[in-house]
Coordinates of N, CA and C in Angstrom, one line a residue:
X1 N 0.8 -1.2 0.0 CA 0.0 0.0 0.0 C 0.8 1.3 0.0
X2 N 2.1 1.1 0.6 CA 3.0 2.3 0.6 C 3.3 2.8 -0.8
X3 N 3.6 1.8 -1.7 CA 3.9 2.1 -3.1 C 2.8 2.8 -3.8
X4 N 1.6 2.3 -3.6 CA 0.4 2.9 -4.2 C 0.2 4.4 -3.7
X5 N 0.4 4.6 -2.4 CA 0.3 5.9 -1.8 C 1.4 6.8 -2.4
X6 N 2.6 6.4 -2.5 CA 3.7 7.2 -3.0 C 3.5 7.6 -4.5
X7 N 3.0 6.6 -5.3 CA 2.7 6.9 -6.7 C 1.7 8.0 -6.8
X8 N 0.6 7.9 -6.0 CA -0.5 8.9 -6.1 C 0.0 10.3 -5.7
X9 N 0.8 10.3 -4.6 CA 1.2 11.6 -4.1 C 2.2 12.3 -5.0
X10 N 3.1 11.5 -5.7 CA 4.0 12.1 -6.6 C 3.3 12.5 -7.9
X11 N 2.2 11.8 -8.3 CA 1.4 12.3 -9.4 C 0.8 13.6 -9.1
X12 N 0.3 13.8 -7.8 CA -0.3 15.0 -7.4 C 0.7 16.1 -7.4
X13 N 2.0 15.8 -7.0 CA 3.0 16.8 -7.0 C 3.4 17.3 -8.4
X14 N 3.3 16.3 -9.4 CA 3.6 16.7 -10.8 C 2.5 17.6 -11.3
X15 N 1.3 17.3 -10.9 CA 0.1 18.2 -11.3 C 0.3 19.6 -10.7
X16 N 0.7 19.7 -9.5 CA 1.0 21.0 -8.9 C 2.1 21.7 -9.6
X17 N 3.1 21.0 -10.0 CA 4.2 21.7 -10.7 C 3.8 22.2 -12.1
X18 N 2.9 21.5 -12.7 CA 2.3 21.9 -14.0 C 1.5 23.2 -13.7
X19 N 0.7 23.2 -12.6 CA -0.1 24.4 -12.3 C 0.8 25.6 -12.0
X20 N 1.9 25.4 -11.4 CA 2.9 26.5 -11.2 C 3.3 27.0 -12.5
X21 N 3.7 26.1 -13.4 CA 4.1 26.5 -14.8 C 3.1 27.3 -15.5
X22 N 1.8 26.8 -15.4 CA 0.7 27.5 -16.1 C 0.4 28.9 -15.4
X23 N 0.6 29.0 -14.1 CA 0.4 30.2 -13.5 C 1.4 31.3 -13.9
X24 N 2.6 30.9 -14.0 CA 3.7 31.8 -14.4 C 3.5 32.2 -15.9
X25 N 3.1 31.3 -16.7 CA 2.9 31.6 -18.1 C 1.7 32.6 -18.3
X26 N 0.7 32.4 -17.5 CA -0.5 33.2 -17.7 C -0.5 34.4 -16.8
X27 N 0.6 34.6 -16.0 CA 0.8 35.7 -15.1 C -0.4 35.8 -14.0
X28 N -0.8 34.6 -13.6 CA -1.8 34.4 -12.6 C -1.1 34.3 -11.2
X29 N -0.9 35.4 -10.6 CA 0.0 35.3 -9.4 C -0.8 34.7 -8.2
X30 N -2.1 34.9 -8.1 CA -2.9 34.3 -7.0 C -2.8 32.8 -7.1
X31 N -2.9 32.2 -8.3 CA -2.8 30.8 -8.5 C -1.4 30.3 -8.2
X32 N -0.4 31.1 -8.5 CA 1.0 30.8 -8.4 C 1.3 30.7 -6.8
X33 N 0.8 31.6 -6.1 CA 1.1 31.6 -4.6 C 0.4 30.4 -4.0
X34 N -0.8 30.1 -4.4 CA -1.6 29.0 -3.9 C -0.8 27.7 -4.3
X35 N -0.3 27.6 -5.5 CA 0.4 26.3 -5.9 C 1.7 26.1 -5.1
X36 N 2.4 27.2 -4.9 CA 3.6 27.1 -4.1 C 3.4 26.7 -2.7
X37 N 2.3 27.2 -2.1 CA 2.0 26.8 -0.7 C 1.6 25.3 -0.7
X38 N 0.8 24.9 -1.8 CA 0.4 23.5 -1.8 C 1.5 22.5 -1.9
X39 N 2.6 22.9 -2.6 CA 3.7 22.0 -2.8 C 4.5 21.8 -1.5
X40 N 4.4 22.7 -0.6 CA 5.0 22.5 0.7 C 4.1 21.7 1.6
X41 N 2.8 21.7 1.4 CA 1.9 21.0 2.3 C 1.7 19.6 1.8
X42 N 1.4 19.5 0.5 CA 1.1 18.1 -0.1 C 2.5 17.5 -0.6
X43 N 3.2 16.8 0.3 CA 4.4 16.1 0.0 C 4.6 15.0 0.9
X44 N 5.3 14.0 0.6 CA 5.4 12.8 1.4 C 5.9 13.1 2.9
X45 N 6.8 14.0 3.0 CA 7.3 14.3 4.4 C 6.2 14.8 5.3
X46 N 5.4 15.8 4.8 CA 4.4 16.4 5.6 C 3.3 15.4 5.9
X47 N 2.9 14.6 4.9 CA 1.8 13.6 5.1 C 2.3 12.5 6.1
X48 N 3.5 12.0 5.9 CA 3.9 10.9 6.8 C 4.2 11.4 8.2
X49 N 4.4 12.7 8.4 CA 4.7 13.3 9.7 C 3.4 13.5 10.5
X50 N 2.4 14.0 9.8 CA 1.1 14.4 10.5 C -0.1 13.5 10.3
X51 N -0.1 12.7 9.2 CA -1.3 12.0 8.9 C -1.1 10.4 8.9
X52 N 0.1 10.0 8.7 CA 0.3 8.5 8.6 C 1.0 8.1 9.9
X53 N 0.3 7.3 10.6 CA 0.8 6.8 11.9 C 0.7 5.2 11.9
X54 N 1.7 4.6 12.4 CA 1.7 3.2 12.5 C 1.6 2.5 11.1
X55 N 2.2 3.2 10.1 CA 2.2 2.6 8.7 C 0.9 2.5 8.1
X56 N -0.1 3.3 8.5 CA -1.4 3.3 7.9 C -1.5 4.1 6.6
X57 N -1.0 3.4 5.5 CA -0.9 4.1 4.2 C -2.2 4.2 3.5
X58 N -3.2 3.4 3.9 CA -4.5 3.5 3.4 C -5.1 4.9 3.6
X59 N -4.9 5.4 4.8 CA -5.3 6.7 5.2 C -4.6 7.7 4.4
X60 N -3.3 7.5 4.2 CA -2.5 8.4 3.4 C -3.0 8.5 1.9
X61 N -3.3 7.3 1.4 CA -3.8 7.2 0.0 C -5.1 8.0 -0.1
X62 N -6.0 7.8 0.9 CA -7.3 8.5 0.9 C -7.1 10.0 0.9
X63 N -6.2 10.4 1.8 CA -6.0 11.9 2.0 C -5.4 12.4 0.7
X64 N -4.5 11.7 0.0 CA -3.9 12.2 -1.2 C -5.0 12.4 -2.3
X65 N -5.9 11.5 -2.4 CA -7.0 11.6 -3.4 C -7.8 12.8 -3.1
X66 N -8.2 12.9 -1.8 CA -9.0 14.1 -1.4 C -8.2 15.4 -1.6
X67 N -7.0 15.4 -1.3 CA -6.2 16.6 -1.5 C -6.1 17.0 -3.0
X68 N -6.1 15.9 -3.9 CA -6.0 16.1 -5.3 C -7.3 16.9 -5.7
X69 N -8.5 16.5 -5.3 CA -9.7 17.2 -5.7 C -9.8 18.6 -5.1
X70 N -9.4 18.7 -3.8 CA -9.5 20.0 -3.2 C -8.5 21.0 -3.9
X71 N -7.3 20.5 -4.2 CA -6.4 21.4 -4.8 C -6.9 21.9 -6.2
X72 N -7.3 20.9 -7.0 CA -7.8 21.3 -8.4 C -9.0 22.2 -8.3
X73 N -9.9 22.0 -7.3 CA -11.1 22.8 -7.2 C -10.7 24.3 -6.8
X74 N -9.8 24.4 -5.8 CA -9.4 25.7 -5.4 C -8.6 26.4 -6.5
X75 N -7.7 25.7 -7.1 CA -6.8 26.2 -8.2 C -7.7 26.7 -9.3
X76 N -8.7 25.9 -9.7 CA -9.5 26.2 -10.8 C -10.3 27.5 -10.5
X77 N -10.9 27.6 -9.3 CA -11.6 28.8 -8.9 C -10.8 30.0 -8.9
X78 N -9.5 29.9 -8.3 CA -8.6 31.1 -8.3 C -8.2 31.5 -9.7
X79 N -7.9 30.5 -10.6 CA -7.5 30.8 -11.9 C -8.6 31.5 -12.7
X80 N -9.8 30.9 -12.6 CA -10.9 31.5 -13.3 C -11.2 32.9 -12.8
X81 N -11.3 33.1 -11.6 CA -11.6 34.4 -11.0 C -10.5 35.5 -11.4
X82 N -9.3 35.1 -11.3 CA -8.2 36.0 -11.6 C -8.1 36.3 -13.1
X83 N -8.4 35.2 -13.9 CA -8.4 35.4 -15.4 C -9.5 36.3 -15.8
X84 N -10.7 36.2 -15.1 CA -11.8 37.1 -15.4 C -11.5 38.5 -15.1
X85 N -10.8 38.7 -14.0 CA -10.4 40.1 -13.6 C -9.4 40.7 -14.6
X86 N -8.5 39.8 -15.0 CA -7.5 40.3 -16.0 C -8.1 40.6 -17.3
X87 N -9.1 39.8 -17.7 CA -9.8 40.1 -19.0 C -10.6 41.4 -19.0
X88 N -11.2 41.6 -17.8 CA -12.0 42.8 -17.6 C -11.1 44.0 -17.6
X89 N -9.9 43.9 -17.0 CA -9.0 45.0 -16.9 C -8.4 45.4 -18.3
X90 N -8.4 44.5 -19.2 CA -8.0 44.8 -20.6 C -9.1 45.4 -21.4
X91 N -10.3 45.5 -20.8 CA -11.4 46.1 -21.6 C -12.3 45.2 -22.3
X92 N -12.1 43.9 -22.2 CA -12.9 42.9 -22.9 C -14.2 42.6 -22.2
X93 N -15.3 42.4 -22.9 CA -16.6 42.1 -22.3 C -16.7 40.6 -21.9
X94 N -16.0 39.7 -22.5 CA -16.2 38.3 -22.3 C -14.9 37.6 -22.6
X95 N -14.8 36.3 -22.2 CA -13.7 35.5 -22.5 C -13.7 35.2 -24.0
X96 N -14.8 35.1 -24.6 CA -14.9 34.8 -26.1 C -14.3 35.9 -26.8
X97 N -14.6 37.2 -26.4 CA -14.0 38.3 -27.1 C -12.5 38.4 -26.9
X98 N -12.1 38.0 -25.7 CA -10.6 38.0 -25.4 C -9.9 37.0 -26.3
X99 N -10.5 35.8 -26.4 CA -9.9 34.7 -27.2 C -9.8 35.2 -28.7
X100 N -10.8 35.8 -29.1 CA -10.8 36.3 -30.5 C -9.7 37.3 -30.7
X101 N -9.5 38.2 -29.7 CA -8.5 39.2 -29.8 C -7.1 38.6 -29.8
X102 N -6.9 37.6 -28.9 CA -5.6 36.9 -28.9 C -5.3 36.2 -30.3
X103 N -6.4 35.7 -30.9 CA -6.2 35.0 -32.1 C -5.7 35.9 -33.2
X104 N -6.0 37.2 -33.2 CA -5.6 38.1 -34.2 C -4.4 39.0 -33.7
X105 N -3.9 38.6 -32.5 CA -2.7 39.3 -32.0 C -2.9 40.6 -31.3
X106 N -4.2 40.8 -30.7 CA -4.5 42.1 -30.1 C -4.3 41.9 -28.6
X107 N -3.6 42.9 -27.9 CA -3.4 42.7 -26.5 C -4.5 43.4 -25.6
X108 N -5.3 44.3 -26.2 CA -6.3 44.9 -25.4 C -7.5 45.3 -26.3
X109 N -8.5 45.8 -25.7 CA -9.8 46.1 -26.4 C -9.6 47.1 -27.5
X110 N -8.9 48.1 -27.2 CA -8.6 49.2 -28.2 C -7.9 48.6 -29.5
X111 N -6.9 47.9 -29.2 CA -6.1 47.3 -30.3 C -6.9 46.2 -31.1
X112 N -7.8 45.6 -30.3 CA -8.7 44.6 -30.9 C -9.7 45.3 -31.9
X113 N -10.2 46.4 -31.5 CA -11.2 47.1 -32.3 C -10.5 47.6 -33.6
X114 N -9.2 48.1 -33.4 CA -8.5 48.7 -34.5 C -8.2 47.6 -35.5
X115 N -7.7 46.4 -35.0 CA -7.4 45.3 -35.9 C -8.7 44.8 -36.6
X116 N -9.8 44.8 -35.9 CA -11.1 44.3 -36.5 C -11.4 45.2 -37.6
X117 N -11.3 46.5 -37.5 CA -11.6 47.5 -38.5 C -10.7 47.2 -39.8
X118 N -9.4 47.0 -39.5 CA -8.5 46.7 -40.6 C -8.9 45.5 -41.3
X119 N -9.3 44.4 -40.6 CA -9.7 43.2 -41.2 C -11.0 43.3 -42.0
X120 N -11.9 44.1 -41.5 CA -13.2 44.4 -42.2 C -12.9 45.1 -43.5
X121 N -12.0 46.1 -43.4 CA -11.7 46.9 -44.6 C -11.0 46.0 -45.7
X122 N -10.1 45.1 -45.2 CA -9.4 44.2 -46.1 C -10.4 43.2 -46.7
X123 N -11.3 42.7 -45.9 CA -12.3 41.8 -46.4 C -13.2 42.4 -47.4
X124 N -13.6 43.7 -47.1 CA -14.5 44.4 -48.0 C -13.8 44.7 -49.4
X125 N -12.5 45.1 -49.2 CA -11.7 45.3 -50.4 C -11.6 44.1 -51.3
X126 N -11.3 42.9 -50.6 CA -11.2 41.7 -51.3 C -12.5 41.3 -51.9
X127 N -13.6 41.5 -51.2 CA -14.9 41.2 -51.8 C -15.2 42.0 -53.0
X128 N -14.9 43.3 -53.0 CA -15.1 44.2 -54.1 C -14.3 43.7 -55.3
X129 N -13.0 43.4 -55.0 CA -12.1 42.9 -56.1 C -12.7 41.6 -56.7
X130 N -13.1 40.7 -55.9 CA -13.6 39.4 -56.4 C -14.9 39.7 -57.2
X131 N -15.8 40.6 -56.7 CA -17.0 40.9 -57.4 C -16.7 41.5 -58.7
X132 N -15.8 42.4 -58.7 CA -15.4 43.1 -60.0 C -14.8 42.1 -61.0
X133 N -13.9 41.2 -60.5 CA -13.3 40.2 -61.4 C -14.4 39.3 -61.9
X134 N -15.4 38.9 -61.1 CA -16.5 38.1 -61.5 C -17.3 38.8 -62.6
X135 N -17.6 40.1 -62.3 CA -18.4 40.8 -63.3 C -17.7 40.9 -64.6
X136 N -16.4 41.2 -64.6 CA -15.6 41.3 -65.8 C -15.6 40.0 -66.6
X137 N -15.5 38.9 -65.8 CA -15.5 37.6 -66.4 C -16.8 37.3 -67.1
X138 N -17.9 37.7 -66.4 CA -19.2 37.4 -67.0 C -19.4 38.3 -68.2
X139 N -18.9 39.6 -68.1 CA -19.1 40.5 -69.3 C -18.3 40.0 -70.5
X140 N -17.1 39.5 -70.2 CA -16.2 38.9 -71.3 C -16.9 37.7 -71.9
X141 N -17.4 36.8 -71.1 CA -18.1 35.6 -71.6 C -19.3 36.0 -72.5
X142 N -20.1 37.1 -72.0 CA -21.2 37.5 -72.7 C -20.8 38.2 -74.0
X143 N -19.7 38.9 -74.0 CA -19.2 39.5 -75.2 C -18.8 38.5 -76.3
X144 N -18.1 37.4 -75.8 CA -17.8 36.3 -76.7 C -19.0 35.6 -77.2
X145 N -20.0 35.4 -76.3 CA -21.2 34.7 -76.7 C -22.0 35.6 -77.7
X146 N -22.0 36.9 -77.5 CA -22.7 37.8 -78.4 C -22.0 37.8 -79.8
X147 N -20.7 37.8 -79.7 CA -19.9 37.8 -81.0 C -20.2 36.6 -81.8
X148 N -20.1 35.4 -81.1 CA -20.4 34.2 -81.8 C -21.8 34.1 -82.3
X149 N -22.8 34.6 -81.6 CA -24.2 34.7 -82.0 C -24.3 35.6 -83.2
X150 N -23.6 36.7 -83.2 CA -23.7 37.6 -84.3 C -23.2 37.0 -85.6
X151 N -22.1 36.3 -85.5 CA -21.5 35.5 -86.6 C -22.5 34.5 -87.1
X152 N -23.1 33.8 -86.2 CA -24.1 32.7 -86.5 C -25.3 33.4 -87.2
X153 N -25.7 34.5 -86.7 CA -26.9 35.2 -87.3 C -26.6 35.7 -88.7
X154 N -25.4 36.2 -88.9 CA -25.0 36.7 -90.2 C -24.9 35.5 -91.2
X155 N -24.4 34.4 -90.7 CA -24.3 33.2 -91.6 C -25.7 32.7 -91.9
X156 N -26.6 32.7 -90.9 CA -28.0 32.3 -91.2 C -28.7 33.2 -92.1
X157 N -28.5 34.5 -92.0 CA -29.1 35.4 -92.9 C -28.8 35.3 -94.3
X158 N -27.6 34.7 -94.6 CA -27.2 34.5 -96.0 C -27.5 33.1 -96.5
X159 N -28.0 32.3 -95.6 CA -28.3 30.9 -96.0 C -29.9 30.8 -96.1
X160 N -30.4 30.5 -97.3 CA -31.8 30.5 -97.5 C -32.5 29.5 -96.7
X161 N -31.9 28.3 -96.5 CA -32.5 27.2 -95.7 C -32.7 27.7 -94.3
X162 N -31.6 28.3 -93.7 CA -31.7 28.7 -92.3 C -32.7 29.9 -92.1
X163 N -32.5 30.9 -92.9 CA -33.4 32.1 -92.7 C -34.8 31.8 -93.1
X164 N -35.0 31.0 -94.1 CA -36.3 30.6 -94.6 C -37.1 29.9 -93.5
X165 N -36.4 28.9 -92.9 CA -37.1 28.1 -91.9 C -37.4 29.0 -90.7
X166 N -36.5 29.9 -90.4 CA -36.7 30.8 -89.2 C -37.9 31.8 -89.4
X167 N -38.0 32.2 -90.6 CA -39.1 33.3 -90.9 C -40.4 32.7 -91.4
X168 N -40.5 31.4 -91.6 CA -41.7 30.8 -92.2 C -43.0 31.0 -91.3
X169 N -42.8 30.8 -90.0 CA -44.0 31.0 -89.2 C -44.5 32.4 -89.1
X170 N -43.6 33.4 -89.0 CA -44.0 34.7 -88.9 C -44.5 35.2 -90.3
X171 N -44.0 34.6 -91.4 CA -44.4 34.9 -92.7 C -45.9 34.6 -92.9
X172 N -46.3 33.5 -92.3 CA -47.7 33.1 -92.4 C -48.6 34.1 -91.7
X173 N -48.2 34.6 -90.6 CA -49.0 35.6 -89.9 C -49.0 37.0 -90.6
X174 N -47.8 37.4 -91.2 CA -47.7 38.6 -91.8 C -48.4 38.7 -93.2
X175 N -48.3 37.5 -93.9 CA -48.9 37.5 -95.3 C -50.4 37.2 -95.4
X176 N -50.9 36.6 -94.4 CA -52.3 36.1 -94.4 C -53.3 37.2 -94.9
X177 N -53.3 38.3 -94.2 CA -54.3 39.4 -94.6 C -54.1 39.9 -96.1
X178 N -52.8 39.9 -96.5 CA -52.5 40.4 -97.9 C -53.1 39.3 -98.9
X179 N -52.9 38.1 -98.6 CA -53.3 37.0 -99.5 C -54.9 37.0 -99.5
X180 N -55.5 37.2 -98.4 CA -57.0 37.3 -98.4 C -57.5 38.4 -99.2
X181 N -56.7 39.5 -99.2 CA -57.2 40.7 -99.9 C -57.2 40.5 -101.5
X182 N -56.5 39.4 -101.9 CA -56.5 39.1 -103.4 C -57.8 38.5 -103.8
X183 N -58.5 37.9 -102.9 CA -59.8 37.2 -103.3 C -60.9 38.2 -103.6
X184 N -61.6 38.0 -104.7 CA -62.7 38.9 -105.0 C -64.0 38.5 -104.3
X185 N -64.1 37.2 -104.0 CA -65.2 36.7 -103.3 C -64.8 36.0 -102.0
X186 N -65.4 34.8 -101.7 CA -65.1 34.2 -100.5 C -63.7 33.4 -100.6
X187 N -63.2 33.1 -99.4 CA -61.9 32.5 -99.3 C -61.9 31.4 -98.2
X188 N -61.2 30.3 -98.5 CA -61.2 29.1 -97.5 C -59.8 28.7 -97.4
X189 N -59.3 28.7 -96.1 CA -57.9 28.2 -95.8 C -58.0 26.7 -95.6
X190 N -57.2 25.9 -96.2 CA -57.2 24.4 -96.0 C -56.1 23.9 -95.1
X191 N -55.3 24.7 -94.5 CA -54.3 24.2 -93.6 C -54.9 23.9 -92.3
X192 N -54.3 23.0 -91.5 CA -54.7 22.7 -90.2 C -54.3 23.7 -89.2
X193 N -54.7 23.4 -87.9 CA -54.4 24.4 -86.9 C -52.9 24.6 -86.7
X194 N -52.2 23.5 -86.8 CA -50.7 23.6 -86.5 C -49.9 23.5 -87.8
X195 N -50.5 23.6 -89.0 CA -49.8 23.6 -90.2 C -49.2 24.9 -90.6
X196 N -48.1 24.9 -91.3 CA -47.5 26.1 -91.8 C -48.2 26.5 -93.1
X197 N -48.3 27.8 -93.3 CA -49.0 28.3 -94.5 C -48.1 28.3 -95.7
X198 N -46.8 28.2 -95.4 CA -45.8 28.2 -96.6 C -44.9 26.9 -96.5
X199 N -44.9 26.3 -97.6 CA -44.1 25.0 -97.7 C -42.7 25.3 -98.3
X200 N -42.6 26.4 -99.1 CA -41.4 26.6 -99.8 C -41.0 28.1 -99.7
X201 N -39.7 28.4 -100.0 CA -39.2 29.7 -100.0 C -38.0 29.8 -100.9
X202 N -37.7 31.0 -101.4 CA -36.5 31.2 -102.3 C -36.2 32.7 -102.2
X203 N -34.9 33.0 -102.6 CA -34.5 34.4 -102.7 C -35.3 35.0 -103.9
X204 N -35.8 36.3 -103.7 CA -36.4 37.0 -104.7 C -35.5 37.4 -105.8
X205 N -34.2 37.8 -105.4 CA -33.2 38.2 -106.3 C -31.8 38.0 -105.7
X206 N -30.8 38.4 -106.4 CA -29.4 38.2 -105.9 C -29.0 39.0 -104.7
X207 N -29.8 40.0 -104.3 CA -29.4 40.8 -103.2 C -29.5 40.1 -101.9
X208 N -30.3 39.0 -101.9 CA -30.5 38.2 -100.7 C -31.0 39.0 -99.5
X209 N -31.9 39.9 -99.8 CA -32.6 40.7 -98.8 C -34.1 40.5 -98.7
X210 N -34.6 39.9 -99.8 CA -36.1 39.6 -99.8 C -36.3 38.2 -100.1
X211 N -37.2 37.5 -99.3 CA -37.5 36.1 -99.5 C -38.9 36.0 -100.0
X212 N -39.1 35.2 -101.1 CA -40.5 34.9 -101.6 C -40.9 33.6 -100.9
X213 N -42.0 33.7 -100.1 CA -42.6 32.5 -99.5 C -43.7 32.0 -100.4
X214 N -43.8 30.6 -100.5 CA -44.8 30.1 -101.4 C -45.6 29.0 -100.7
X215 N -46.9 29.0 -100.9 CA -47.8 28.0 -100.4 C -49.0 27.8 -101.2
X216 N -49.8 26.7 -100.9 CA -51.0 26.5 -101.7 C -52.2 25.9 -100.8
X217 N -52.3 26.5 -99.6 CA -53.3 26.0 -98.7 C -54.5 26.9 -98.6
X218 N -55.0 27.3 -99.7 CA -56.1 28.2 -99.8 C -57.0 28.0 -101.0
X219 N -58.3 28.3 -100.9 CA -59.2 28.2 -102.1 C -59.9 29.5 -102.2
X220 N -60.0 30.0 -103.5 CA -60.7 31.2 -103.8 C -62.0 30.8 -104.5
X221 N -63.1 31.6 -104.2 CA -64.4 31.3 -104.9 C -64.6 32.4 -106.0
X222 N -65.1 31.9 -107.1 CA -65.3 32.8 -108.2 C -66.7 33.3 -108.2
X223 N -67.1 34.1 -109.2 CA -68.4 34.7 -109.3 C -69.5 33.7 -109.4
X224 N -69.2 32.5 -109.8 CA -70.3 31.4 -110.0 C -70.4 30.5 -108.8
X225 N -69.6 30.8 -107.8 CA -69.6 30.0 -106.6 C -68.7 28.8 -106.6
X226 N -67.9 28.6 -107.6 CA -67.0 27.5 -107.7 C -65.7 27.8 -107.0
X227 N -65.1 26.8 -106.4 CA -63.8 27.0 -105.7 C -62.6 26.6 -106.5
X228 N -61.6 27.3 -106.3 CA -60.3 26.9 -107.0 C -59.1 26.9 -106.0
X229 N -58.3 25.9 -106.1 CA -57.1 25.9 -105.3 C -56.1 27.0 -105.9
X230 N -55.5 27.6 -105.0 CA -54.6 28.7 -105.4 C -53.1 28.5 -104.8
X231 N -52.2 28.9 -105.6 CA -50.8 29.0 -105.2 C -50.5 30.5 -104.9
X232 N -50.0 30.8 -103.7 CA -49.8 32.2 -103.4 C -48.3 32.5 -103.1
X233 N -47.9 33.7 -103.4 CA -46.5 34.1 -103.2 C -46.5 35.4 -102.4
X234 N -45.6 35.4 -101.4 CA -45.5 36.6 -100.5 C -44.0 37.0 -100.3
X235 N -43.7 38.2 -100.7 CA -42.3 38.7 -100.6 C -42.1 39.4 -99.2
X236 N -41.1 39.1 -98.5 CA -40.8 39.7 -97.2 C -39.4 40.2 -97.1
X237 N -39.2 41.4 -96.7 CA -37.9 42.0 -96.5 C -37.4 41.4 -95.1
X238 N -36.3 40.7 -95.1 CA -35.8 40.0 -93.9 C -35.3 40.9 -92.9
X239 N -34.9 42.2 -93.3 CA -34.4 43.2 -92.3 C -35.5 43.8 -91.6
X240 N -36.6 44.3 -92.3 CA -37.6 45.0 -91.7 C -38.9 44.2 -91.4
X241 N -38.9 42.9 -91.9 CA -40.0 42.0 -91.7 C -41.3 42.7 -92.4
X242 N -41.1 43.4 -93.4 CA -42.3 44.1 -94.1 C -42.6 43.3 -95.3
X243 N -43.9 43.2 -95.6 CA -44.4 42.5 -96.8 C -44.2 43.5 -98.0
X244 N -43.5 43.1 -99.0 CA -43.2 44.0 -100.1 C -44.0 43.6 -101.4
X245 N -44.6 42.5 -101.4 CA -45.3 42.1 -102.6 C -46.1 40.8 -102.3
X246 N -47.3 40.6 -102.9 CA -48.0 39.4 -102.8 C -48.8 39.1 -104.1
X247 N -48.9 37.9 -104.4 CA -49.7 37.5 -105.7 C -50.2 36.1 -105.5
X248 N -51.1 35.7 -106.4 CA -51.7 34.3 -106.3 C -52.1 33.9 -107.7
X249 N -52.1 32.6 -107.9 CA -52.5 32.0 -109.2 C -53.1 30.7 -109.0
X250 N -54.0 30.3 -109.9 CA -54.7 29.0 -109.7 C -53.8 27.9 -109.9
X251 N -54.0 26.8 -109.0 CA -53.1 25.6 -109.2 C -52.7 25.1 -107.8
X252 N -51.9 24.1 -107.9 CA -51.3 23.5 -106.7 C -49.8 23.3 -106.8
X253 N -49.1 23.2 -105.8 CA -47.7 23.0 -105.8 C -47.4 21.5 -106.1
X254 N -46.4 21.3 -107.0 CA -46.1 19.9 -107.3 C -45.3 19.3 -106.1

């Protein structure tokens, strides 16, 4: 039992020595004084002289454990109280604020506020730079996209298949009233709800500015009430989307 007792008390002494080191490092003088007094009281010579009689090391072991908890409790209380006073004396409102200040290398509240302002300015400057760089990147990508689209549009405008397909639907809407105006009597459209009114298209001339759209989905009635299938032609300026000419003749597209 003596060995067990001695091991415990030496462990306790090591803990006290560490507390002394911690007190010096943190400038906690109250805890330092308490730790120094404890090392004189809690040691084998003191215990064996006053508490261990007739080799009763069980009692010494018990007292060592009790002393361990008493010492740590008092040391913790003194350390916390003194640390709180020290933090308040530096102007900090809480331990959390103090820890944040230590993290950025500030020794007091005034220095902490100054460094916080510098950090905020740096972060805002970095955010503005990143935002500007991102906006410039987006603008450059849009510029490239617009340039590519403009090239594609110009190529499509010169290709009768591309521009004709693109303009066919709007041509049906634009040309319909002009075609209807050609009929002297009644008129009947034969296309379905989702059918296109024009099946074909071609350049009107070599300038490639006007497309002639051609379809045959209409019937005109004559003065005797008879109906005739008609082929109609509608010229559209691809720049202005204006109808420049319209005509019709009897027949069907082959």
